[in-house]
PDB file of C-alpha atoms and ligand atoms in Angstrom:
ATOM      1  CA  MET R   1      89.161  63.205   8.269  1.00  0.00           C
ATOM      2  CA  ARG R   2      92.486  64.708   7.265  1.00  0.00           C
ATOM      3  CA  LEU R   3      92.210  68.038   9.128  1.00  0.00           C
ATOM      4  CA  GLU R   4      90.242  66.966  12.176  1.00  0.00           C
ATOM      5  CA  ASN R   5      90.656  69.355  15.152  1.00  0.00           C
ATOM      6  CA  LYS R   6      92.657  71.784  13.019  1.00  0.00           C
ATOM      7  CA  ILE R   7      92.003  75.513  12.806  1.00  0.00           C
ATOM      8  CA  ALA R   8      92.839  77.026   9.424  1.00  0.00           C
ATOM      9  CA  LEU R   9      93.049  80.541   8.021  1.00  0.00           C
ATOM     10  CA  VAL R  10      92.783  81.082   4.254  1.00  0.00           C
ATOM     11  CA  THR R  11      93.280  84.453   2.534  1.00  0.00           C
ATOM     12  CA  ALA R  12      91.725  85.417  -0.813  1.00  0.00           C
ATOM     13  CA  ALA R  13      89.052  82.965   0.237  1.00  0.00           C
ATOM     14  CA  ALA R  14      86.020  84.303  -1.623  1.00  0.00           C
ATOM     15  CA  SER R  15      86.974  83.163  -5.115  1.00  0.00           C
ATOM     16  CA  GLY R  16      89.050  80.734  -7.131  1.00  0.00           C
ATOM     17  CA  MET R  17      91.532  78.462  -5.375  1.00  0.00           C
ATOM     18  CA  GLY R  18      91.088  80.074  -1.941  1.00  0.00           C
ATOM     19  CA  ARG R  19      87.348  79.452  -2.069  1.00  0.00           C
ATOM     20  CA  ALA R  20      87.962  75.853  -3.152  1.00  0.00           C
ATOM     21  CA  GLY R  21      90.399  75.492  -0.239  1.00  0.00           C
ATOM     22  CA  VAL R  22      87.904  76.730   2.357  1.00  0.00           C
ATOM     23  CA  ILE R  23      85.315  74.223   1.136  1.00  0.00           C
ATOM     24  CA  ARG R  24      87.831  71.357   0.905  1.00  0.00           C
ATOM     25  CA  PHE R  25      89.455  72.004   4.308  1.00  0.00           C
ATOM     26  CA  ALA R  26      86.027  72.203   5.998  1.00  0.00           C
ATOM     27  CA  GLN R  27      85.046  68.893   4.357  1.00  0.00           C
ATOM     28  CA  GLU R  28      88.152  67.392   5.989  1.00  0.00           C
ATOM     29  CA  GLY R  29      87.095  68.578   9.450  1.00  0.00           C
ATOM     30  CA  ALA R  30      88.932  71.901   9.844  1.00  0.00           C
ATOM     31  CA  ARG R  31      87.354  74.993  11.321  1.00  0.00           C
ATOM     32  CA  VAL R  32      88.171  77.640   8.740  1.00  0.00           C
ATOM     33  CA  ALA R  33      88.566  81.420   8.911  1.00  0.00           C
ATOM     34  CA  ALA R  34      87.880  82.688   5.396  1.00  0.00           C
ATOM     35  CA  VAL R  35      89.430  86.097   4.704  1.00  0.00           C
ATOM     36  CA  ASP R  36      88.748  88.356   1.741  1.00  0.00           C
ATOM     37  CA  ILE R  37      87.924  91.956   0.842  1.00  0.00           C
ATOM     38  CA  ASP R  38      84.666  90.904  -0.875  1.00  0.00           C
ATOM     39  CA  GLN R  39      82.116  90.505   1.941  1.00  0.00           C
ATOM     40  CA  ALA R  40      79.218  89.277  -0.212  1.00  0.00           C
ATOM     41  CA  ALA R  41      81.245  86.558  -1.920  1.00  0.00           C
ATOM     42  CA  LEU R  42      82.775  85.596   1.415  1.00  0.00           C
ATOM     43  CA  ASP R  43      79.326  85.218   2.996  1.00  0.00           C
ATOM     44  CA  ALA R  44      78.306  82.927   0.119  1.00  0.00           C
ATOM     45  CA  VAL R  45      81.322  80.631   0.696  1.00  0.00           C
ATOM     46  CA  VAL R  46      80.703  80.452   4.439  1.00  0.00           C
ATOM     47  CA  LYS R  47      77.026  79.639   3.811  1.00  0.00           C
ATOM     48  CA  GLU R  48      78.019  76.885   1.381  1.00  0.00           C
ATOM     49  CA  VAL R  49      80.268  75.372   4.050  1.00  0.00           C
ATOM     50  CA  ALA R  50      77.557  75.631   6.723  1.00  0.00           C
ATOM     51  CA  ASP R  51      74.931  74.086   4.425  1.00  0.00           C
ATOM     52  CA  ALA R  52      77.256  71.106   3.980  1.00  0.00           C
ATOM     53  CA  GLY R  53      77.626  70.741   7.765  1.00  0.00           C
ATOM     54  CA  GLY R  54      81.057  72.411   8.039  1.00  0.00           C
ATOM     55  CA  ASN R  55      82.358  75.253  10.173  1.00  0.00           C
ATOM     56  CA  ALA R  56      83.730  78.466   8.647  1.00  0.00           C
ATOM     57  CA  VAL R  57      83.633  82.143   9.566  1.00  0.00           C
ATOM     58  CA  ALA R  58      83.957  85.149   7.267  1.00  0.00           C
ATOM     59  CA  ILE R  59      86.522  87.807   8.125  1.00  0.00           C
ATOM     60  CA  ARG R  60      86.515  90.828   5.841  1.00  0.00           C
ATOM     61  CA  ALA R  61      89.912  92.489   5.411  1.00  0.00           C
ATOM     62  CA  ASP R  62      91.880  94.646   3.008  1.00  0.00           C
ATOM     63  CA  LEU R  63      95.225  92.875   2.999  1.00  0.00           C
ATOM     64  CA  THR R  64      97.062  95.890   1.580  1.00  0.00           C
ATOM     65  CA  LYS R  65      96.784  97.215   5.159  1.00  0.00           C
ATOM     66  CA  ASP R  66      99.199  95.925   7.795  1.00  0.00           C
ATOM     67  CA  GLU R  67      96.632  96.307  10.558  1.00  0.00           C
ATOM     68  CA  ASP R  68      94.199  94.049   8.681  1.00  0.00           C
ATOM     69  CA  CYS R  69      96.931  91.428   8.128  1.00  0.00           C
ATOM     70  CA  HIS R  70      97.407  91.336  11.888  1.00  0.00           C
ATOM     71  CA  ARG R  71      93.714  91.523  12.787  1.00  0.00           C
ATOM     72  CA  ILE R  72      92.761  88.478  10.689  1.00  0.00           C
ATOM     73  CA  VAL R  73      95.017  86.311  12.863  1.00  0.00           C
ATOM     74  CA  ASP R  74      93.617  87.841  16.061  1.00  0.00           C
ATOM     75  CA  ASP R  75      90.031  87.393  14.821  1.00  0.00           C
ATOM     76  CA  THR R  76      90.686  83.744  13.917  1.00  0.00           C
ATOM     77  CA  VAL R  77      92.077  83.027  17.378  1.00  0.00           C
ATOM     78  CA  GLU R  78      89.096  84.793  18.938  1.00  0.00           C
ATOM     79  CA  ALA R  79      86.629  82.816  16.808  1.00  0.00           C
ATOM     80  CA  PHE R  80      88.150  79.352  17.219  1.00  0.00           C
ATOM     81  CA  GLY R  81      90.634  79.532  20.128  1.00  0.00           C
ATOM     82  CA  GLY R  82      93.898  79.138  18.184  1.00  0.00           C
ATOM     83  CA  LEU R  83      95.519  78.631  14.789  1.00  0.00           C
ATOM     84  CA  ASP R  84      97.214  75.566  13.263  1.00  0.00           C
ATOM     85  CA  LEU R  85      97.236  76.092   9.497  1.00  0.00           C
ATOM     86  CA  LEU R  86      97.785  79.262   7.479  1.00  0.00           C
ATOM     87  CA  TRP R  87      97.303  79.424   3.715  1.00  0.00           C
ATOM     88  CA  ASN R  88      98.667  82.786   2.552  1.00  0.00           C
ATOM     89  CA  HIS R  89      96.903  82.688  -0.784  1.00  0.00           C
ATOM     90  CA  VAL R  90      96.299  86.375  -1.568  1.00  0.00           C
ATOM     91  CA  GLY R  91      98.192  87.832  -4.523  1.00  0.00           C
ATOM     92  CA  HIS R  92      98.042  90.317  -7.371  1.00  0.00           C
ATOM     93  CA  PRO R  93      99.001  89.990 -11.081  1.00  0.00           C
ATOM     94  CA  GLY R  94     100.726  93.375 -11.199  1.00  0.00           C
ATOM     95  CA  PRO R  95     101.509  95.286 -14.387  1.00  0.00           C
ATOM     96  CA  SER R  96     103.312  93.981 -17.435  1.00  0.00           C
ATOM     97  CA  ALA R  97     105.155  97.280 -17.959  1.00  0.00           C
ATOM     98  CA  VAL R  98     108.773  97.915 -17.037  1.00  0.00           C
ATOM     99  CA  GLU R  99     109.973 100.990 -18.937  1.00  0.00           C
ATOM    100  CA  ASP R 100     106.890 103.103 -18.186  1.00  0.00           C
ATOM    101  CA  ILE R 101     105.754 101.417 -14.986  1.00  0.00           C
ATOM    102  CA  ASP R 102     103.295 103.225 -12.739  1.00  0.00           C
ATOM    103  CA  PRO R 103     104.780 103.109  -9.199  1.00  0.00           C
ATOM    104  CA  ASP R 104     101.306 102.563  -7.705  1.00  0.00           C
ATOM    105  CA  ASP R 105     100.823  99.432  -9.852  1.00  0.00           C
ATOM    106  CA  TYR R 106     104.210  98.179  -8.677  1.00  0.00           C
ATOM    107  CA  GLU R 107     103.374  98.883  -5.058  1.00  0.00           C
ATOM    108  CA  ILE R 108     100.032  97.105  -4.895  1.00  0.00           C
ATOM    109  CA  ALA R 109     101.495  93.976  -6.496  1.00  0.00           C
ATOM    110  CA  MET R 110     104.448  93.874  -4.101  1.00  0.00           C
ATOM    111  CA  ASP R 111     102.176  94.698  -1.139  1.00  0.00           C
ATOM    112  CA  LEU R 112      99.641  91.938  -1.794  1.00  0.00           C
ATOM    113  CA  ASN R 113     102.079  89.255  -2.937  1.00  0.00           C
ATOM    114  CA  VAL R 114     104.887  89.855  -0.444  1.00  0.00           C
ATOM    115  CA  ARG R 115     104.291  92.422   2.286  1.00  0.00           C
ATOM    116  CA  SER R 116     100.838  91.215   3.355  1.00  0.00           C
ATOM    117  CA  VAL R 117     102.032  87.616   3.453  1.00  0.00           C
ATOM    118  CA  PHE R 118     105.006  88.616   5.587  1.00  0.00           C
ATOM    119  CA  MET R 119     102.779  90.598   7.983  1.00  0.00           C
ATOM    120  CA  THR R 120     100.196  87.839   8.320  1.00  0.00           C
ATOM    121  CA  SER R 121     102.817  85.131   8.846  1.00  0.00           C
ATOM    122  CA  GLY R 122     104.617  87.207  11.456  1.00  0.00           C
ATOM    123  CA  ARG R 123     101.432  87.584  13.465  1.00  0.00           C
ATOM    124  CA  ALA R 124     100.552  83.905  13.042  1.00  0.00           C
ATOM    125  CA  ILE R 125     103.861  82.326  14.103  1.00  0.00           C
ATOM    126  CA  PRO R 126     103.440  82.903  17.881  1.00  0.00           C
ATOM    127  CA  GLN R 127      99.945  81.406  17.625  1.00  0.00           C
ATOM    128  CA  LEU R 128     101.256  78.287  15.868  1.00  0.00           C
ATOM    129  CA  ARG R 129     103.968  77.960  18.523  1.00  0.00           C
ATOM    130  CA  LYS R 130     101.301  78.066  21.233  1.00  0.00           C
ATOM    131  CA  ARG R 131      99.682  74.994  19.624  1.00  0.00           C
ATOM    132  CA  GLY R 132     102.988  73.107  19.582  1.00  0.00           C
ATOM    133  CA  GLY R 133     103.560  73.628  15.865  1.00  0.00           C
ATOM    134  CA  GLY R 134     101.639  73.969  12.633  1.00  0.00           C
ATOM    135  CA  SER R 135     101.908  74.486   8.927  1.00  0.00           C
ATOM    136  CA  ILE R 136     102.230  77.571   6.734  1.00  0.00           C
ATOM    137  CA  LEU R 137     101.573  77.476   3.010  1.00  0.00           C
ATOM    138  CA  PHE R 138     102.277  80.248   0.512  1.00  0.00           C
ATOM    139  CA  THR R 139     100.845  80.583  -2.960  1.00  0.00           C
ATOM    140  CA  ALA R 140     103.687  81.385  -5.314  1.00  0.00           C
ATOM    141  CA  SER R 141     103.366  80.539  -9.024  1.00  0.00           C
ATOM    142  CA  ILE R 142     105.274  79.014 -11.911  1.00  0.00           C
ATOM    143  CA  ALA R 143     106.314  82.673 -12.333  1.00  0.00           C
ATOM    144  CA  GLY R 144     108.150  82.237  -9.008  1.00  0.00           C
ATOM    145  CA  LEU R 145     110.152  79.313 -10.444  1.00  0.00           C
ATOM    146  CA  ILE R 146     110.903  80.642 -13.928  1.00  0.00           C
ATOM    147  CA  GLY R 147     110.763  84.157 -15.354  1.00  0.00           C
ATOM    148  CA  SER R 148     107.416  85.203 -16.794  1.00  0.00           C
ATOM    149  CA  PRO R 149     108.154  87.542 -19.719  1.00  0.00           C
ATOM    150  CA  PHE R 150     104.637  88.985 -19.399  1.00  0.00           C
ATOM    151  CA  SER R 151     104.723  89.682 -15.648  1.00  0.00           C
ATOM    152  CA  PRO R 152     108.058  91.051 -14.413  1.00  0.00           C
ATOM    153  CA  VAL R 153     106.744  92.489 -11.131  1.00  0.00           C
ATOM    154  CA  TYR R 154     104.709  89.365 -10.467  1.00  0.00           C
ATOM    155  CA  SER R 155     107.752  87.166 -11.129  1.00  0.00           C
ATOM    156  CA  ALA R 156     109.886  89.304  -8.796  1.00  0.00           C
ATOM    157  CA  ALA R 157     107.197  89.086  -6.119  1.00  0.00           C
ATOM    158  CA  LYS R 158     106.602  85.330  -6.410  1.00  0.00           C
ATOM    159  CA  TRP R 159     110.364  84.590  -6.368  1.00  0.00           C
ATOM    160  CA  GLY R 160     110.290  86.683  -3.199  1.00  0.00           C
ATOM    161  CA  VAL R 161     107.471  84.529  -1.824  1.00  0.00           C
ATOM    162  CA  ASN R 162     109.497  81.377  -2.483  1.00  0.00           C
ATOM    163  CA  GLY R 163     112.538  82.990  -0.860  1.00  0.00           C
ATOM    164  CA  MET R 164     110.468  83.857   2.204  1.00  0.00           C
ATOM    165  CA  MET R 165     109.137  80.297   2.277  1.00  0.00           C
ATOM    166  CA  ALA R 166     112.622  78.766   2.157  1.00  0.00           C
ATOM    167  CA  SER R 167     113.914  81.123   4.841  1.00  0.00           C
ATOM    168  CA  LEU R 168     111.016  80.460   7.200  1.00  0.00           C
ATOM    169  CA  ALA R 169     111.218  76.685   6.662  1.00  0.00           C
ATOM    170  CA  GLY R 170     114.714  76.684   8.183  1.00  0.00           C
ATOM    171  CA  ARG R 171     113.904  79.269  10.804  1.00  0.00           C
ATOM    172  CA  LEU R 172     110.766  77.587  12.138  1.00  0.00           C
ATOM    173  CA  ALA R 173     111.663  73.892  11.900  1.00  0.00           C
ATOM    174  CA  ASN R 174     112.645  73.731  15.587  1.00  0.00           C
ATOM    175  CA  ASP R 175     109.185  75.051  16.432  1.00  0.00           C
ATOM    176  CA  ASN R 176     107.623  72.112  14.585  1.00  0.00           C
ATOM    177  CA  ILE R 177     106.245  74.525  11.988  1.00  0.00           C
ATOM    178  CA  ARG R 178     106.477  73.354   8.375  1.00  0.00           C
ATOM    179  CA  VAL R 179     106.550  75.952   5.597  1.00  0.00           C
ATOM    180  CA  ASN R 180     105.942  75.229   1.913  1.00  0.00           C
ATOM    181  CA  SER R 181     104.495  76.835  -1.191  1.00  0.00           C
ATOM    182  CA  VAL R 182     102.273  75.783  -4.054  1.00  0.00           C
ATOM    183  CA  CYS R 183     103.247  77.063  -7.477  1.00  0.00           C
ATOM    184  CA  PRO R 184     100.142  76.944  -9.685  1.00  0.00           C
ATOM    185  CA  GLY R 185     100.363  77.116 -13.453  1.00  0.00           C
ATOM    186  CA  VAL R 186      97.358  78.247 -15.434  1.00  0.00           C
ATOM    187  CA  VAL R 187      94.229  78.037 -13.271  1.00  0.00           C
ATOM    188  CA  ASP R 188      90.655  78.688 -14.311  1.00  0.00           C
ATOM    189  CA  THR R 189      89.799  81.623 -11.993  1.00  0.00           C
ATOM    190  CA  PRO R 190      88.889  85.304 -12.544  1.00  0.00           C
ATOM    191  CA  MET R 191      92.563  86.260 -12.118  1.00  0.00           C
ATOM    192  CA  LEU R 192      93.496  84.169 -15.151  1.00  0.00           C
ATOM    193  CA  ASN R 193      91.636  86.642 -17.359  1.00  0.00           C
ATOM    194  CA  VAL R 194      93.845  89.449 -16.057  1.00  0.00           C
ATOM    195  CA  PHE R 195      96.994  87.497 -16.939  1.00  0.00           C
ATOM    196  CA  MET R 196      95.649  86.569 -20.381  1.00  0.00           C
ATOM    197  CA  ALA R 197      94.273  89.976 -21.408  1.00  0.00           C
ATOM    198  CA  ARG R 198      96.518  92.802 -20.282  1.00  0.00           C
ATOM    199  CA  PRO R 199      95.851  96.035 -22.204  1.00  0.00           C
ATOM    200  CA  ASP R 200      99.373  96.249 -23.660  1.00  0.00           C
ATOM    201  CA  GLN R 201      99.535  92.668 -24.910  1.00  0.00           C
ATOM    202  CA  GLU R 202      99.612  92.254 -28.657  1.00  0.00           C
ATOM    203  CA  THR R 203      97.490  89.088 -28.766  1.00  0.00           C
ATOM    204  CA  ASP R 204      93.996  88.598 -27.317  1.00  0.00           C
ATOM    205  CA  ARG R 205      92.845  86.453 -24.385  1.00  0.00           C
ATOM    206  CA  ASP R 206      91.864  83.365 -26.393  1.00  0.00           C
ATOM    207  CA  THR R 207      95.127  83.361 -28.349  1.00  0.00           C
ATOM    208  CA  ASN R 208      97.145  83.722 -25.148  1.00  0.00           C
ATOM    209  CA  LEU R 209      95.203  80.974 -23.390  1.00  0.00           C
ATOM    210  CA  ALA R 210      95.649  78.639 -26.369  1.00  0.00           C
ATOM    211  CA  MET R 211      99.401  79.309 -26.228  1.00  0.00           C
ATOM    212  CA  MET R 212      99.528  78.516 -22.490  1.00  0.00           C
ATOM    213  CA  ARG R 213      97.593  75.272 -23.049  1.00  0.00           C
ATOM    214  CA  LYS R 214     100.102  74.321 -25.745  1.00  0.00           C
ATOM    215  CA  LEU R 215     102.983  74.983 -23.347  1.00  0.00           C
ATOM    216  CA  THR R 216     101.340  72.817 -20.657  1.00  0.00           C
ATOM    217  CA  PRO R 217     102.059  69.086 -21.123  1.00  0.00           C
ATOM    218  CA  LEU R 218      98.635  68.133 -19.705  1.00  0.00           C
ATOM    219  CA  GLY R 219      97.168  70.467 -22.335  1.00  0.00           C
ATOM    220  CA  ARG R 220      94.637  72.344 -20.207  1.00  0.00           C
ATOM    221  CA  GLU R 221      94.293  74.812 -17.356  1.00  0.00           C
ATOM    222  CA  ALA R 222      93.739  73.523 -13.794  1.00  0.00           C
ATOM    223  CA  GLN R 223      90.468  73.738 -11.948  1.00  0.00           C
ATOM    224  CA  PRO R 224      90.750  75.572  -8.582  1.00  0.00           C
ATOM    225  CA  GLU R 225      89.953  72.333  -6.703  1.00  0.00           C
ATOM    226  CA  GLU R 226      93.116  70.717  -8.112  1.00  0.00           C
ATOM    227  CA  ILE R 227      95.256  73.370  -6.401  1.00  0.00           C
ATOM    228  CA  ALA R 228      93.162  73.155  -3.222  1.00  0.00           C
ATOM    229  CA  ASN R 229      93.870  69.403  -3.083  1.00  0.00           C
ATOM    230  CA  ALA R 230      97.624  70.065  -3.222  1.00  0.00           C
ATOM    231  CA  ALA R 231      97.223  72.731  -0.514  1.00  0.00           C
ATOM    232  CA  LEU R 232      95.289  70.262   1.631  1.00  0.00           C
ATOM    233  CA  PHE R 233      98.080  67.698   1.356  1.00  0.00           C
ATOM    234  CA  LEU R 234     100.889  70.151   2.144  1.00  0.00           C
ATOM    235  CA  LEU R 235      99.031  71.607   5.130  1.00  0.00           C
ATOM    236  CA  SER R 236      97.988  68.228   6.520  1.00  0.00           C
ATOM    237  CA  ASP R 237      99.979  65.825   8.695  1.00  0.00           C
ATOM    238  CA  GLU R 238     100.316  63.573   5.620  1.00  0.00           C
ATOM    239  CA  ALA R 239     103.122  65.974   4.611  1.00  0.00           C
ATOM    240  CA  SER R 240     104.777  65.715   8.053  1.00  0.00           C
ATOM    241  CA  TYR R 241     108.311  65.349   6.597  1.00  0.00           C
ATOM    242  CA  ILE R 242     107.906  67.991   3.894  1.00  0.00           C
ATOM    243  CA  THR R 243     109.156  71.515   4.551  1.00  0.00           C
ATOM    244  CA  GLY R 244     110.895  74.114   2.386  1.00  0.00           C
ATOM    245  CA  VAL R 245     109.331  72.812  -0.822  1.00  0.00           C
ATOM    246  CA  ALA R 246     107.973  74.902  -3.721  1.00  0.00           C
ATOM    247  CA  LEU R 247     105.594  72.432  -5.358  1.00  0.00           C
ATOM    248  CA  PRO R 248     104.612  73.099  -8.981  1.00  0.00           C
ATOM    249  CA  VAL R 249     100.946  72.256  -9.574  1.00  0.00           C
ATOM    250  CA  ASP R 250     101.097  73.177 -13.205  1.00  0.00           C
ATOM    251  CA  GLY R 251     100.249  70.264 -15.501  1.00  0.00           C
ATOM    252  CA  GLY R 252     103.970  69.829 -16.165  1.00  0.00           C
ATOM    253  CA  PHE R 253     104.619  73.420 -17.331  1.00  0.00           C
ATOM    254  CA  VAL R 254     108.041  73.853 -15.661  1.00  0.00           C
ATOM    255  CA  SER R 255     109.143  70.267 -16.267  1.00  0.00           C
ATOM    256  CA  LYS R 256     110.207  70.851 -19.876  1.00  0.00           C
TER     257      LYS R 256
HETATM  258  N1  NAD X 301      94.753  82.072 -11.518  1.00  0.00           N
HETATM  259  C1  NAD X 301      95.971  81.717 -11.885  1.00  0.00           C
HETATM  260  O1  NAD X 301      96.194  81.285 -13.028  1.00  0.00           O
HETATM  261  C2  NAD X 301      97.108  81.776 -10.887  1.00  0.00           C
HETATM  262  C3  NAD X 301      98.295  81.106 -11.213  1.00  0.00           C
HETATM  263  C4  NAD X 301      99.338  81.118 -10.297  1.00  0.00           C
HETATM  264  C5  NAD X 301      99.192  81.740  -9.077  1.00  0.00           C
HETATM  265  N2  NAD X 301      98.023  82.388  -8.789  1.00  0.00           N
HETATM  266  C6  NAD X 301      97.932  83.021  -7.460  1.00  0.00           C
HETATM  267  O2  NAD X 301      96.767  82.552  -6.784  1.00  0.00           O
HETATM  268  C7  NAD X 301      96.322  83.557  -5.850  1.00  0.00           C
HETATM  269  C8  NAD X 301      94.870  83.971  -6.055  1.00  0.00           C
HETATM  270  O3  NAD X 301      94.503  83.650  -7.284  1.00  0.00           O
HETATM  271  P1  NAD X 301      93.065  83.106  -7.727  1.00  0.00           P
HETATM  272  O4  NAD X 301      93.296  82.775  -9.150  1.00  0.00           O
HETATM  273  O5  NAD X 301      92.541  82.085  -6.790  1.00  0.00           O
HETATM  274  O6  NAD X 301      92.264  84.477  -7.631  1.00  0.00           O
HETATM  275  P2  NAD X 301      90.763  84.954  -7.810  1.00  0.00           P
HETATM  276  O7  NAD X 301      90.803  86.026  -8.815  1.00  0.00           O
HETATM  277  O8  NAD X 301      89.838  83.808  -8.014  1.00  0.00           O
HETATM  278  O9  NAD X 301      90.501  85.560  -6.341  1.00  0.00           O
HETATM  279  C9  NAD X 301      91.255  86.585  -5.796  1.00  0.00           C
HETATM  280  C10 NAD X 301      90.597  86.971  -4.486  1.00  0.00           C
HETATM  281  O10 NAD X 301      91.445  87.939  -3.835  1.00  0.00           O
HETATM  282  C11 NAD X 301      90.599  88.878  -3.217  1.00  0.00           C
HETATM  283  N3  NAD X 301      91.331  90.134  -2.968  1.00  0.00           N
HETATM  284  C12 NAD X 301      91.748  91.029  -3.890  1.00  0.00           C
HETATM  285  N4  NAD X 301      92.319  92.074  -3.288  1.00  0.00           N
HETATM  286  C13 NAD X 301      92.277  91.836  -1.946  1.00  0.00           C
HETATM  287  C14 NAD X 301      92.689  92.588  -0.808  1.00  0.00           C
HETATM  288  N5  NAD X 301      93.268  93.791  -0.916  1.00  0.00           N
HETATM  289  N6  NAD X 301      92.478  92.061   0.421  1.00  0.00           N
HETATM  290  C15 NAD X 301      91.856  90.850   0.554  1.00  0.00           C
HETATM  291  N7  NAD X 301      91.428  90.113  -0.492  1.00  0.00           N
HETATM  292  C16 NAD X 301      91.642  90.601  -1.744  1.00  0.00           C
HETATM  293  C17 NAD X 301      89.466  89.062  -4.213  1.00  0.00           C
HETATM  294  O11 NAD X 301      88.328  89.663  -3.622  1.00  0.00           O
HETATM  295  C18 NAD X 301      89.224  87.637  -4.684  1.00  0.00           C
HETATM  296  O12 NAD X 301      88.241  86.991  -3.916  1.00  0.00           O
HETATM  297  C19 NAD X 301      97.272  84.712  -6.012  1.00  0.00           C
HETATM  298  O13 NAD X 301      98.307  84.622  -5.074  1.00  0.00           O
HETATM  299  C20 NAD X 301      97.785  84.517  -7.425  1.00  0.00           C
HETATM  300  O14 NAD X 301      98.995  85.183  -7.631  1.00  0.00           O
HETATM  301  C21 NAD X 301      96.989  82.441  -9.668  1.00  0.00           C
END
């Protein structure tokens, strides 16, 4: 198994790609701390893992709060005795407005995409060092590689995530800690509907989705498991010489 004896923490774990990651990592032998604000959905994921013979615990947290970002690391260490792999997956689409932006909308997007990830990573690093190294993965986006005209705050935040990733890759290499990010394109999760149907967009969800499919060389959106597979690879020892990489998992979207 590819994650045997590893202890993993996944945020935004109750839905979409995070949920797929918890299930996939547990299949590969990891003990997984699944973190989310949605307790009921989290319990369902953990039960699914247990029913399949895996080992996961649910940790409820509101990752807009610094104390929760710290506590999830402490709770993981308490549950499993350490931490090897951290997938900072939580994020927020943010508003599409610029001229008349609501500061609260700006703040929650920056908090969930950048601040929470910074806080969680900071708490996790000493734990990874204690284990002799480890692997940190961020979820950025194609919007963190190119500019999304529909999501200016989100683009700013995800470029920030990739900047943080690159900085930490250099900073932590001597600690045997690898740091990378996945940059998903269009992925079939509840969040996709937010991106495709913002109130101030002129065209409707189906039109927007059709346009995104047309702009994607593979011609379709990803399933969450396809991103989880990339996350599994980057977190695993199979990627032992890969650090500082922002990997598009986007059906070719940014290749054109
Ligand atoms: N879906 C896409 O097309 C897409 C594309 C690129 C990047 N992403 C990124 O992927 C990540 C998650 O996306 P997804 O599509 O898997 O999402 P999703 O909508 O399937 O799940 C989001 C999860 O985040 C949880 N959450 C929300 N607020 C929280 C909070 N304050 N504290 C803790 N948990 C909270 C929700 O309960 C939910 O379970 C984000 O970083 C997002 O920016 C998504």
